[in-house]
mmCIF file with all atom_site columns, C-alpha atoms and ligand atoms in Angstrom:
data_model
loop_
_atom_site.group_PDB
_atom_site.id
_atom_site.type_symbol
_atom_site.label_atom_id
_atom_site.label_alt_id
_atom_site.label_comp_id
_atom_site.label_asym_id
_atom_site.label_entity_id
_atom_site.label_seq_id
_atom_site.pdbx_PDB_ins_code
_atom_site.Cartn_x
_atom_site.Cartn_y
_atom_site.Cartn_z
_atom_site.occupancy
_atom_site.B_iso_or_equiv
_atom_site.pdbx_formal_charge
_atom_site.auth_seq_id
_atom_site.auth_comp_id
_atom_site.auth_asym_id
_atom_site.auth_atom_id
_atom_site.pdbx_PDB_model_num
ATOM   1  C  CA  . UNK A 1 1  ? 0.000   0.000  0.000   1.00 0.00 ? 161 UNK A CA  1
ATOM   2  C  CA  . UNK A 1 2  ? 0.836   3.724  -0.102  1.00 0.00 ? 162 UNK A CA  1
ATOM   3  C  CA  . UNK A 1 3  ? -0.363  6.893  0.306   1.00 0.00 ? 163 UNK A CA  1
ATOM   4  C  CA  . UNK A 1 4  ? -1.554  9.793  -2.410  1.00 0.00 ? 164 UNK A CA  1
ATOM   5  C  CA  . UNK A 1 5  ? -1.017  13.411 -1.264  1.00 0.00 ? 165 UNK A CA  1
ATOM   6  C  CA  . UNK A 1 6  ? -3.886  15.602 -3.575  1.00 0.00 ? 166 UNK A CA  1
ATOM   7  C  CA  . UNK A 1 7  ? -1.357  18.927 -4.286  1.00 0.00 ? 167 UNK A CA  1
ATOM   8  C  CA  . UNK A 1 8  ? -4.204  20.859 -5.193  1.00 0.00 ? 168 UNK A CA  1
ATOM   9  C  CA  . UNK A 1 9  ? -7.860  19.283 -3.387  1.00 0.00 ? 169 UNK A CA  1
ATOM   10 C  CA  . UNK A 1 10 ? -5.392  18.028 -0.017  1.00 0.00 ? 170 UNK A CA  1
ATOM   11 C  CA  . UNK A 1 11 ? -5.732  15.228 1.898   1.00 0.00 ? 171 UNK A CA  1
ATOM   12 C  CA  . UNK A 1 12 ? -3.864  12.296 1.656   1.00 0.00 ? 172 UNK A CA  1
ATOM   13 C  CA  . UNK A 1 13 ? -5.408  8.913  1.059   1.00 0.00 ? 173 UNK A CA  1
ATOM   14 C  CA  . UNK A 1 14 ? -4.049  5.164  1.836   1.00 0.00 ? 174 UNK A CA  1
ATOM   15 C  CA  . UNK A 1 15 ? -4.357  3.015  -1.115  1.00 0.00 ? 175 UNK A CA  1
ATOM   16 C  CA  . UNK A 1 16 ? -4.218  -0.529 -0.217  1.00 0.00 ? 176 UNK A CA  1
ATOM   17 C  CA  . UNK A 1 17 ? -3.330  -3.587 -1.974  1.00 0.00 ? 177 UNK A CA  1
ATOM   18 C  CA  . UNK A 1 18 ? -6.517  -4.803 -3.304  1.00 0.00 ? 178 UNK A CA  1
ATOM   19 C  CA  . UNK A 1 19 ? -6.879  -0.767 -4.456  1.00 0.00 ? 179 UNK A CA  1
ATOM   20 C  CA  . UNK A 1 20 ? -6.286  1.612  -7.410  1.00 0.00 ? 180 UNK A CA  1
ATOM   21 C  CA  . UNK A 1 21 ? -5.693  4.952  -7.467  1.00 0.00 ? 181 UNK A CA  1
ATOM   22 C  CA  . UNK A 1 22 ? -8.868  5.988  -9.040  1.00 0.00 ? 182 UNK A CA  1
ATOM   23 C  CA  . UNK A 1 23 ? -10.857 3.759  -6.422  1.00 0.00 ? 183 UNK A CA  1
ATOM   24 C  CA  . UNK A 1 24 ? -9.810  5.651  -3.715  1.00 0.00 ? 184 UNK A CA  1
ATOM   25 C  CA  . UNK A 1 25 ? -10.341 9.123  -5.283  1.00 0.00 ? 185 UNK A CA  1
ATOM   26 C  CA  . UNK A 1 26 ? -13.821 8.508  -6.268  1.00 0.00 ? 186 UNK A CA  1
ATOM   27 C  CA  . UNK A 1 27 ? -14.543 6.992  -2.669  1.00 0.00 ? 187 UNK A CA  1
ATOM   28 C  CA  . UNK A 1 28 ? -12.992 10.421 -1.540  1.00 0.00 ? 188 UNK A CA  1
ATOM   29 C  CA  . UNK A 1 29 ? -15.095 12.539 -3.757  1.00 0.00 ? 189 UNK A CA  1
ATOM   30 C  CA  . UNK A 1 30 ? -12.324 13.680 -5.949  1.00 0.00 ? 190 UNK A CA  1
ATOM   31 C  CA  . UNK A 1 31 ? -13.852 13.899 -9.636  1.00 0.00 ? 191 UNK A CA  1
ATOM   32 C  CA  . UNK A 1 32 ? -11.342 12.558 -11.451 1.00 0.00 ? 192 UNK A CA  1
ATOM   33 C  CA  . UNK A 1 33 ? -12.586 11.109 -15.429 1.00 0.00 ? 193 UNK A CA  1
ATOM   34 C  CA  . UNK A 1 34 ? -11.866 7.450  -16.343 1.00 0.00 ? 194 UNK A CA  1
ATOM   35 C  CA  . UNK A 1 35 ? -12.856 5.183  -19.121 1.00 0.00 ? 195 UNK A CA  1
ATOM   36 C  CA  . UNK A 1 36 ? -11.187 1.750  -19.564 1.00 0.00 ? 196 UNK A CA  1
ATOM   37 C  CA  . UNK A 1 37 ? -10.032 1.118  -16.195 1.00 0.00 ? 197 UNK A CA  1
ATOM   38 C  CA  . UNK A 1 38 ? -7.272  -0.861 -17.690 1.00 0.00 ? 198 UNK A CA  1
ATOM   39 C  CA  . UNK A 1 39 ? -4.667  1.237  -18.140 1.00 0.00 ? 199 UNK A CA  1
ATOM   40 C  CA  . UNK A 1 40 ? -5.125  1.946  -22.076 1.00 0.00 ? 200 UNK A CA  1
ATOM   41 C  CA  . UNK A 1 41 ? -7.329  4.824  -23.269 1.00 0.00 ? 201 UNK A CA  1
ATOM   42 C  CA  . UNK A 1 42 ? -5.129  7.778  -21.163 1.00 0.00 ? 202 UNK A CA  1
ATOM   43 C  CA  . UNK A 1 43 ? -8.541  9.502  -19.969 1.00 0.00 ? 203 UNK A CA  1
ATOM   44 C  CA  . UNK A 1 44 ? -7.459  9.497  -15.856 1.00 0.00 ? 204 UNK A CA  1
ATOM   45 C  CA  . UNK A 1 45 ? -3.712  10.705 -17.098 1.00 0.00 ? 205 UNK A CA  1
ATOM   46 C  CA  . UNK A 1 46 ? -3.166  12.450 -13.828 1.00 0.00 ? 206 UNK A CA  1
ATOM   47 C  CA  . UNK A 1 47 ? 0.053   14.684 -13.067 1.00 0.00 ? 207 UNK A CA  1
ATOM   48 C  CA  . UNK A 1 48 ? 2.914   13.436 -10.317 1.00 0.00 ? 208 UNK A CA  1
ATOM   49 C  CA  . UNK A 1 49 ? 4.434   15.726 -8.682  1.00 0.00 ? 209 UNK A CA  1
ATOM   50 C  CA  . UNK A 1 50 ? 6.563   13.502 -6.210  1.00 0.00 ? 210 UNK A CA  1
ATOM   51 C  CA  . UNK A 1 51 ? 7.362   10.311 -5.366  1.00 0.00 ? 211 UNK A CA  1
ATOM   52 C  CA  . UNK A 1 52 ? 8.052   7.721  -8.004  1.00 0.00 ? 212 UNK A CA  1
ATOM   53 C  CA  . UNK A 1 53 ? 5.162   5.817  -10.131 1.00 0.00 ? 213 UNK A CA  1
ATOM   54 C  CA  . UNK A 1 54 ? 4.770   2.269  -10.410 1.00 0.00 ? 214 UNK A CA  1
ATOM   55 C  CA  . UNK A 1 55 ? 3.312   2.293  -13.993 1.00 0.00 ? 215 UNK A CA  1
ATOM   56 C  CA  . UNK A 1 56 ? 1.236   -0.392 -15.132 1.00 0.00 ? 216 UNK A CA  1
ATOM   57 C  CA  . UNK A 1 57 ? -0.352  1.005  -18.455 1.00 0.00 ? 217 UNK A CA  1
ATOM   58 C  CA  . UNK A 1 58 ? 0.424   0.337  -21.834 1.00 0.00 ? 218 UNK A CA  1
ATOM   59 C  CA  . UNK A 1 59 ? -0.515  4.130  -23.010 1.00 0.00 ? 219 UNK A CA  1
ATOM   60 C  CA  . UNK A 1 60 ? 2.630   6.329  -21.629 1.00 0.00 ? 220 UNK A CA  1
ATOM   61 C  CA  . UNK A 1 61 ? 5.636   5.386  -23.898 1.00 0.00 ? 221 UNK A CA  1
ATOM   62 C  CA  . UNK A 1 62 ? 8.720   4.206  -22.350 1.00 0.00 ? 222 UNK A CA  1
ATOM   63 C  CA  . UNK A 1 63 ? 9.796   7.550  -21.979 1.00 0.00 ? 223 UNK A CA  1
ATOM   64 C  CA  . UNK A 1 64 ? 7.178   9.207  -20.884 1.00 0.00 ? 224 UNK A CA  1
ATOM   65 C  CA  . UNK A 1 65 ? 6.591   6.195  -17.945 1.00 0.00 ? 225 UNK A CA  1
ATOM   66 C  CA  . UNK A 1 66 ? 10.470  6.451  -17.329 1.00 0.00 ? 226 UNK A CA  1
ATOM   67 C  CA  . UNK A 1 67 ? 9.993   10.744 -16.549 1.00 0.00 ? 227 UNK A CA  1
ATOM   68 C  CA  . UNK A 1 68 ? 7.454   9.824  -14.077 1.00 0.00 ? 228 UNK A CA  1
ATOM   69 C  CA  . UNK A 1 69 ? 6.141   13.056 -14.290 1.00 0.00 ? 229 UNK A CA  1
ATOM   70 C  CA  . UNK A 1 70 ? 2.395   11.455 -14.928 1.00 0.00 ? 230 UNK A CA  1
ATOM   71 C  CA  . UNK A 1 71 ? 0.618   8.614  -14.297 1.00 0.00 ? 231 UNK A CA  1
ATOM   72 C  CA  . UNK A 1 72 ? -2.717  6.150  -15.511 1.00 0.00 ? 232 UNK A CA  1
ATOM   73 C  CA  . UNK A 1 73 ? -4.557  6.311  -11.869 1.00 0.00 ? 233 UNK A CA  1
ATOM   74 C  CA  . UNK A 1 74 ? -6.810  3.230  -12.921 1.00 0.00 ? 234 UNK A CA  1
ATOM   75 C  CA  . UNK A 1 75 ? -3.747  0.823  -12.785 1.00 0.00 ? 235 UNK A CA  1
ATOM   76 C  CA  . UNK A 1 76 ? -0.768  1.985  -11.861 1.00 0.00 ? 236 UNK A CA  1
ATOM   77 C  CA  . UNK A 1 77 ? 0.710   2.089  -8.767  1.00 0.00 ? 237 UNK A CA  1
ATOM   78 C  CA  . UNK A 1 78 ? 3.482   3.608  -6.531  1.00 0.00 ? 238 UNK A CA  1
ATOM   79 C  CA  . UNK A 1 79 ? 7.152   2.323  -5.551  1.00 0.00 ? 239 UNK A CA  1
ATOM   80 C  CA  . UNK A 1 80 ? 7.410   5.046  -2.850  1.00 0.00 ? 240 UNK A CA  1
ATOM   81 C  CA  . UNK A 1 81 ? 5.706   5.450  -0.224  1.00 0.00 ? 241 UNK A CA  1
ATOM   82 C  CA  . UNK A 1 82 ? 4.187   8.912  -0.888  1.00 0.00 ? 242 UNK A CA  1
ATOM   83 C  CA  . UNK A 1 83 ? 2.869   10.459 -4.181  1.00 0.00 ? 243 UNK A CA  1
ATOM   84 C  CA  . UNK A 1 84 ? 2.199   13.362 -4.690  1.00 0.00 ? 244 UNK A CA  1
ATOM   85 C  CA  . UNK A 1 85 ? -0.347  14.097 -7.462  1.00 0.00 ? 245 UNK A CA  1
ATOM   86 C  CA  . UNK A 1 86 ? -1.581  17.143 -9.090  1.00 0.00 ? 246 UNK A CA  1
ATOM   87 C  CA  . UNK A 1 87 ? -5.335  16.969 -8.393  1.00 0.00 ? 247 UNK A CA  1
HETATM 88 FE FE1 . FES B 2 .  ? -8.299  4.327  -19.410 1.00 0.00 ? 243 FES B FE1 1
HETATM 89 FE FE2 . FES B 2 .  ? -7.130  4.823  -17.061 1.00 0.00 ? 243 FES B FE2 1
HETATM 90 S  S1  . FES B 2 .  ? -9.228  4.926  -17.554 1.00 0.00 ? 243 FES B S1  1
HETATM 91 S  S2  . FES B 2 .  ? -6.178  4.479  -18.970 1.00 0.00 ? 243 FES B S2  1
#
């Protein structure tokens, strides 16, 4: 598990193992848009603004995923334990 800090709403939220991202924000409230819930359309691309994404998606290239500047919140995850997202 591990924890998103919302830059902009605030709050932080645990997201545990059975969890995604975009779970927890939509059990917070937080509007956040998603589609496929798999990780391949790119409609919940969601800014990072710390910490370092666990990507699970097959829509960021291998760049992109590698900057770690964004992430899919319907799948991916997080290999620290804060991140910091820009919502
Ligand atoms: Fe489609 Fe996340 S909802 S990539």
């Amino acid at each position: 598990s591990f924890i998103i800090r919302l830059a902009r709403t605030g709050g932080e939220h645990l997201v545990g193992a059975d969890q995604t991202i975009a779970g927890v924000l939509r059990d917070a409230g937080v509007a956040i848009e998603t589609s496929c819930e798999q990780g391949v359309c790119g409609t919940c691309l969601t800014g990072v603004l710390s910490g370092v994404p666990d990507h699970r998606d097959v829509f960021l290239t291998d760049e992109e995923q590698a900057a770690g500047d964004k992430i899919m919140c319907c799948v991916s995850r997080a290999k620290t334990a804060v991140l910091e997202l820009d919502i």
